[in-house]
Every structure is written in structure tokens, then in C-alpha cells.
């Protein structure tokens, strides 16, 4: 029995174009399951990093200086092994670098220039991760700022409403024969101060996997870090809550503790049960159970 769930982030469009890439990612994850759970989670996230539609890899938002800095992580629930990169630049697949950190270094998290250098010395080719749509959005926002014009922006992605495409972090949870894994990748928040790191590479905050359950979160990273939301979901499932109940309770707690914090959560547990909840306008996901895509699964929207 296997389950692959991928999400495309809060506020990301749920239109067919986006849903098709999410489905392709879930299928890629399932196709890699034979190689292992980490392969499945990594392959699913790689599809989303390649797409300019999502805020990860090639579609990443730009920071204050017009550069892309990305965070990514991957966690094996069975072994508890974790690998992550933060504020990495110029690589197409931060999630694959995170996996290399997990498997081939004595560390769990590499950041900044050190992370980029590590990737390049391990054979990753330098790439320009700035997609034309994001460059245009950044230039418009910068021009408005130069003219002293303020602009309303999304409180979680930081993107202005005229952005080419509202989008957010991506993530994946995988269940297979009682074992679990999770992975996540992001460009972080638009116009962030260079060096800012969100919840995606912080275990227990934006991601967690244990023998008990696998969780991937998205939304306002600072709120997920301060509330250790992924760890909270794990503790609820350990107490016996269904993953759906746990996701909803964790979203409610996030809203109580950080007013206005927006987010979304996907969870799978060791019994092959799953859940998803969010409090944003949209939170597209794709779910694959036993190799078959499920069209009926819709994350629960909380007010
Ligand atoms: N949730 C992604 C970030 O805040 O960086």
C-alpha cells in the first residue's frame, strides 16, 4: 500500500495547468517508490522545482536584491535522518542537494555560499533560477518602491497582486508499507532580506517525518518556526488523532498563536491514513493512493 501527496503551496492557483503539474509530480514520486521513499519524495519535488509555476527551484520568488535564494529539505521517517539547505543559490534542484547533505555529509543543514559551493563541487551545474515572470514582478515592485508608492502584498508570499502568478512553497509526503518520508522546497518570501531562511529547512517547523507520521507545511515560515507546527502535528498523531484531525487542529493553533498567519499542511501516518488542511484562499494538492490518482481529495479549508 502506498500514498503520495504533493502540495503546490498556499494561495497557489488551483487551475488545471497547476493541477496537471502536481499530478505529474505525484506520479513521478510513485514511479520512484521502488527505489525508496526518499527517491519518491525527491522525484516528486523535483518536478515542481522544474516548473516556473511554483515558488521553488526555477519558479522561485526573488529577494530584495533581485536574486533567488532557496531552502529545501528531506526527511526519512524510519531512520530520523534529515538533510537540508538554506539560502542556496544557482542550482536547479535544492531538494537533491538536501538529500546529498543527508546521505553524504555528517551535517544536517548547509546554508548560503557553503551550500552552493557544496552543490557545485558535487556536480550540480550552475543555473539562473530567475524565471522571466518573477523578474518582471520584482522589477514592477522595485519601480513602485522607488517612486515611493506602497503596494499591498500578500502577507505570506509577500507577492503583490499584479504578480505573474501567485504561488508558494511545494512539499510532498510519502507512505509505503508502513514507512514514511517528507520533502519540501521553496524560494521563500518575495522581497525577503537576503539571507532570510524560512520554515522549510527547519525540522519540526515546516517539515517532519517519524515512524509515526510525515508532515509538510507551507505558508508564513516565521509562524511555522515559532509554533513548531510540523512537530505538533506529529505529537497529535502519536496521541491517536487521525491525520485529518491533526492537520485541522494544528492549523487552528497556528491561527490562534500568530494572528493572520496563513498556511497549509499535508500529513500521512503509519497506518496509511492522510489529511490536509489550510486557511488560505487556495491550496492545490494531488493525491495518489496505491498508484491511482484521486480526484476527490480536497484539503479542508478552515476560516
Ligand atoms: N513557507 C516557506 C517560507 O516561509 O519560506
Coordinates of C-alpha atoms and ligand atoms in Angstrom, one line a residue:
X1 CA 0.0 0.0 0.0
X2 CA 1.4 3.4 -0.9
X3 CA 0.4 7.0 -0.7
X4 CA 2.0 10.1 -2.3
X5 CA 0.6 13.6 -1.5
X6 CA 2.1 16.7 -3.1
X7 CA 1.1 20.3 -2.5
X8 CA 1.7 23.4 -4.5
X9 CA 1.6 26.0 -1.7
X10 CA -1.0 28.3 -0.2
X11 CA -2.5 30.9 -2.5
X12 CA -1.2 29.0 -5.5
X13 CA -3.7 28.7 -8.3
X14 CA -5.8 25.5 -8.4
X15 CA -6.4 25.9 -12.2
X16 CA -5.9 22.9 -14.4
X17 CA -2.4 24.0 -15.5
X18 CA -1.2 23.9 -11.9
X19 CA -3.1 20.7 -11.1
X20 CA -1.6 18.9 -14.0
X21 CA 2.0 19.6 -12.8
X22 CA 1.0 18.5 -9.3
X23 CA -0.4 15.2 -10.7
X24 CA 2.8 14.7 -12.8
X25 CA 4.8 15.2 -9.6
X26 CA 2.7 12.7 -7.6
X27 CA 3.1 10.2 -10.4
X28 CA 6.8 10.7 -10.6
X29 CA 7.0 10.2 -6.9
X30 CA 5.0 6.9 -7.2
X31 CA 7.2 5.8 -10.1
X32 CA 10.3 6.2 -7.9
X33 CA 8.9 4.3 -4.9
X34 CA 10.6 1.1 -5.9
X35 CA 14.0 2.8 -5.4
X36 CA 12.9 4.0 -2.0
X37 CA 10.8 6.5 -0.1
X38 CA 13.4 9.3 -0.3
X39 CA 13.6 8.8 -4.0
X40 CA 9.8 9.1 -4.2
X41 CA 9.7 12.3 -2.2
X42 CA 12.7 13.8 -4.0
X43 CA 11.4 13.0 -7.5
X44 CA 8.0 14.5 -6.8
X45 CA 9.5 17.7 -5.5
X46 CA 12.0 17.9 -8.5
X47 CA 9.1 18.1 -10.9
X48 CA 7.7 21.1 -9.0
X49 CA 11.2 22.7 -8.9
X50 CA 11.5 22.4 -12.6
X51 CA 8.1 24.2 -13.3
X52 CA 8.0 28.0 -13.4
X53 CA 4.5 27.8 -11.9
X54 CA 5.6 27.1 -8.3
X55 CA 7.7 29.0 -5.8
X56 CA 10.6 26.5 -5.8
X57 CA 13.6 26.0 -8.0
X58 CA 13.0 27.7 -11.3
X59 CA 9.8 29.4 -10.2
X60 CA 11.3 30.9 -7.1
X61 CA 10.4 34.4 -5.9
X62 CA 13.2 37.0 -5.9
X63 CA 14.7 38.5 -2.8
X64 CA 15.2 42.3 -2.1
X65 CA 18.2 42.4 -4.3
X66 CA 16.6 40.5 -7.2
X67 CA 18.3 37.2 -6.6
X68 CA 16.9 33.8 -5.9
X69 CA 17.8 32.1 -2.6
X70 CA 16.2 28.8 -1.9
X71 CA 15.5 26.5 1.1
X72 CA 14.8 22.7 0.8
X73 CA 14.8 19.6 3.0
X74 CA 14.1 15.9 3.1
X75 CA 13.5 13.6 6.0
X76 CA 13.4 9.8 6.4
X77 CA 10.7 8.9 9.0
X78 CA 12.2 5.4 9.6
X79 CA 15.7 6.5 10.4
X80 CA 15.0 10.0 11.5
X81 CA 17.8 11.2 9.2
X82 CA 17.3 14.8 7.9
X83 CA 19.1 16.9 5.3
X84 CA 18.5 20.5 4.3
X85 CA 19.9 23.5 2.5
X86 CA 19.1 27.1 3.3
X87 CA 19.6 30.3 1.2
X88 CA 21.2 28.2 -1.6
X89 CA 21.7 29.8 -5.0
X90 CA 22.1 28.8 -8.6
X91 CA 21.0 25.2 -8.5
X92 CA 18.0 23.7 -10.2
X93 CA 17.2 21.1 -7.6
X94 CA 17.8 22.2 -4.0
X95 CA 15.9 19.1 -2.8
X96 CA 18.6 16.9 -4.3
X97 CA 21.3 18.9 -2.6
X98 CA 19.4 18.4 0.7
X99 CA 19.4 14.7 0.1
X100 CA 23.1 14.7 -0.5
X101 CA 23.6 16.6 2.8
X102 CA 21.5 13.8 4.4
X103 CA 23.4 10.9 2.8
X104 CA 26.9 12.1 2.3
X105 CA 27.8 14.6 5.0
X106 CA 28.0 14.4 8.8
X107 CA 25.8 17.5 8.9
X108 CA 22.0 18.2 8.6
X109 CA 21.9 21.7 7.2
X110 CA 24.2 23.7 4.9
X111 CA 23.5 27.4 4.3
X112 CA 24.4 30.2 2.0
X113 CA 27.6 30.2 -0.1
X114 CA 28.7 26.9 1.7
X115 CA 25.6 25.2 0.4
X116 CA 26.0 26.5 -3.1
X117 CA 29.7 25.5 -3.1
X118 CA 28.9 22.1 -1.8
X119 CA 26.4 21.5 -4.6
X120 CA 28.8 22.8 -7.3
X121 CA 31.6 20.6 -6.1
X122 CA 29.2 17.6 -6.2
X123 CA 28.5 18.1 -9.9
X124 CA 25.4 20.3 -9.8
X125 CA 25.6 22.7 -12.8
X126 CA 25.2 26.4 -12.0
X127 CA 21.9 27.7 -13.3
X128 CA 20.0 31.0 -13.4
X129 CA 16.9 30.3 -11.3
X130 CA 15.2 33.6 -12.1
X131 CA 12.1 32.9 -14.3
X132 CA 11.0 35.8 -16.6
X133 CA 7.7 36.1 -14.8
X134 CA 9.3 36.6 -11.4
X135 CA 11.9 39.1 -12.8
X136 CA 9.0 41.1 -14.2
X137 CA 7.1 41.0 -10.9
X138 CA 10.3 42.1 -9.0
X139 CA 11.0 44.9 -11.4
X140 CA 7.5 46.3 -11.0
X141 CA 7.6 46.1 -7.2
X142 CA 11.0 47.8 -7.2
X143 CA 9.9 50.6 -9.5
X144 CA 6.9 51.2 -7.3
X145 CA 9.1 51.3 -4.2
X146 CA 11.5 53.8 -6.0
X147 CA 8.6 56.1 -6.7
X148 CA 7.6 55.9 -3.1
X149 CA 4.4 54.1 -3.9
X150 CA 3.3 51.5 -1.4
X151 CA 1.7 48.3 -2.6
X152 CA -0.5 45.8 -0.9
X153 CA 1.2 42.5 -0.8
X154 CA 0.3 39.0 0.3
X155 CA 1.1 38.6 4.0
X156 CA 2.6 35.1 3.4
X157 CA 4.2 35.0 0.0
X158 CA 4.9 38.8 0.0
X159 CA 3.9 38.9 -3.7
X160 CA 1.9 41.9 -5.0
X161 CA -1.5 41.2 -6.6
X162 CA -0.1 42.0 -10.0
X163 CA 2.5 39.2 -9.8
X164 CA 2.7 37.0 -12.8
X165 CA 1.5 34.1 -10.7
X166 CA 0.7 33.9 -7.0
X167 CA 2.5 30.9 -5.8
X168 CA 4.2 29.3 -2.7
X169 CA 6.4 26.6 -1.4
X170 CA 5.9 23.0 -2.5
X171 CA 6.0 19.8 -0.5
X172 CA 5.5 16.1 -0.5
X173 CA 4.7 13.3 2.0
X174 CA 5.1 9.6 1.1
X175 CA 3.8 6.4 2.8
X176 CA 4.8 3.0 1.7
X177 CA 4.3 -0.3 3.5
X178 CA 4.2 1.4 6.9
X179 CA 7.2 3.7 6.3
X180 CA 7.2 7.5 5.8
X181 CA 9.2 10.3 4.3
X182 CA 8.7 14.0 3.6
X183 CA 10.4 16.7 1.4
X184 CA 9.9 20.4 0.8
X185 CA 11.4 23.2 -1.4
X186 CA 10.9 26.9 -1.6
X187 CA 12.2 30.3 -2.9
X188 CA 10.9 31.7 0.4
X189 CA 9.1 35.0 0.6
X190 CA 9.2 37.7 -2.1
X191 CA 11.5 40.7 -1.4
X192 CA 12.9 39.0 1.7
X193 CA 16.1 40.3 3.2
X194 CA 19.0 38.3 1.6
X195 CA 19.9 35.5 4.0
X196 CA 16.4 35.1 5.3
X197 CA 15.6 31.5 6.0
X198 CA 12.0 30.2 6.4
X199 CA 10.5 27.0 7.9
X200 CA 11.2 24.7 5.0
X201 CA 14.7 23.6 6.1
X202 CA 13.8 23.5 9.9
X203 CA 12.8 20.0 11.1
X204 CA 9.7 20.2 13.3
X205 CA 8.7 23.6 11.8
X206 CA 7.9 23.2 8.1
X207 CA 8.6 19.5 7.8
X208 CA 8.8 16.4 9.9
X209 CA 8.9 12.6 9.4
X210 CA 9.0 9.9 12.1
X211 CA 7.9 6.3 12.2
X212 CA 4.5 7.8 13.3
X213 CA 3.8 10.3 10.5
X214 CA 5.1 12.6 7.8
X215 CA 4.2 16.2 7.6
X216 CA 4.9 19.0 5.1
X217 CA 3.7 22.6 5.8
X218 CA 3.7 25.8 3.9
X219 CA 2.7 29.4 4.5
X220 CA 4.2 32.1 6.6
X221 CA 7.5 30.5 7.5
X222 CA 8.2 32.6 10.6
X223 CA 4.9 31.5 12.1
X224 CA 5.6 27.8 11.5
X225 CA 9.0 28.1 13.1
X226 CA 7.8 29.9 16.2
X227 CA 5.0 27.3 16.7
X228 CA 7.0 24.2 15.6
X229 CA 3.8 23.2 13.8
X230 CA 5.1 20.0 12.0
X231 CA 6.3 18.7 15.3
X232 CA 2.9 19.5 16.8
X233 CA 1.2 17.5 14.1
X234 CA 3.4 14.5 14.8
X235 CA 2.6 14.7 18.6
X236 CA -1.1 14.8 17.8
X237 CA -1.0 11.7 15.6
X238 CA 1.1 10.0 18.2
X239 CA -1.7 10.7 20.7
X240 CA -4.1 8.9 18.4
X241 CA -5.6 11.6 16.3
X242 CA -6.5 10.9 12.7
X243 CA -4.1 12.9 10.4
X244 CA -7.0 15.0 9.1
X245 CA -7.9 16.0 12.7
X246 CA -4.3 16.7 13.5
X247 CA -3.9 18.9 10.4
X248 CA -7.0 20.9 11.3
X249 CA -6.0 21.3 14.9
X250 CA -2.6 22.4 14.0
X251 CA -3.9 25.0 11.6
X252 CA -6.3 26.3 14.2
X253 CA -3.5 26.6 16.7
X254 CA -1.3 28.4 14.2
X255 CA -4.1 31.0 13.7
X256 CA -4.5 31.4 17.5
X257 CA -0.9 31.9 18.2
X258 CA 0.0 34.1 15.2
X259 CA -2.9 36.2 14.2
X260 CA -3.2 36.5 10.4
X261 CA -0.7 33.6 9.8
X262 CA -1.8 31.7 6.7
X263 CA -0.7 28.2 5.9
X264 CA -1.4 24.7 4.7
X265 CA -0.5 21.2 5.9
X266 CA -0.4 17.8 4.4
X267 CA 0.0 14.7 6.6
X268 CA 0.2 10.9 6.2
X269 CA 0.5 8.4 9.0
X270 CA 2.0 4.9 9.5
X271 CA -1.4 3.3 9.0
X272 CA -1.8 4.8 5.6
X273 CA -4.3 7.4 6.7
X274 CA -3.9 11.0 5.5
X275 CA -5.2 14.5 5.9
X276 CA -4.8 18.1 4.7
X277 CA -6.0 21.5 5.9
X278 CA -5.4 25.2 5.1
X279 CA -6.7 28.6 5.9
X280 CA -5.8 30.3 2.6
X281 CA -7.8 31.0 -0.5
X282 CA -6.4 28.0 -2.3
X283 CA -4.1 25.1 -1.5
X284 CA -3.8 22.8 -4.5
X285 CA -2.8 19.2 -3.8
X286 CA -2.5 15.9 -5.7
X287 CA -3.1 12.6 -4.0
X288 CA -2.1 9.2 -5.3
X289 CA -3.3 6.1 -3.4
X290 CA -2.0 2.7 -4.5
X291 CA -0.8 4.1 -7.8
X292 CA -4.1 5.7 -8.7
X293 CA -4.7 9.5 -8.7
X294 CA -7.6 10.5 -6.5
X295 CA -9.7 13.4 -7.9
X296 CA -12.0 13.7 -4.9
X297 CA -9.5 14.7 -2.2
X298 CA -9.8 18.4 -1.3
X299 CA -7.9 19.8 1.7
X300 CA -10.3 21.1 4.4
X301 CA -10.4 24.9 4.4
X302 CA -10.6 26.5 7.8
X303 CA -11.8 30.1 8.4
Ligands
LIG1 N1 6.9 28.6 4.0 C1 8.1 29.0 3.2 C2 8.8 30.1 3.8 O1 8.2 30.9 4.5 O2 9.9 30.3 3.4

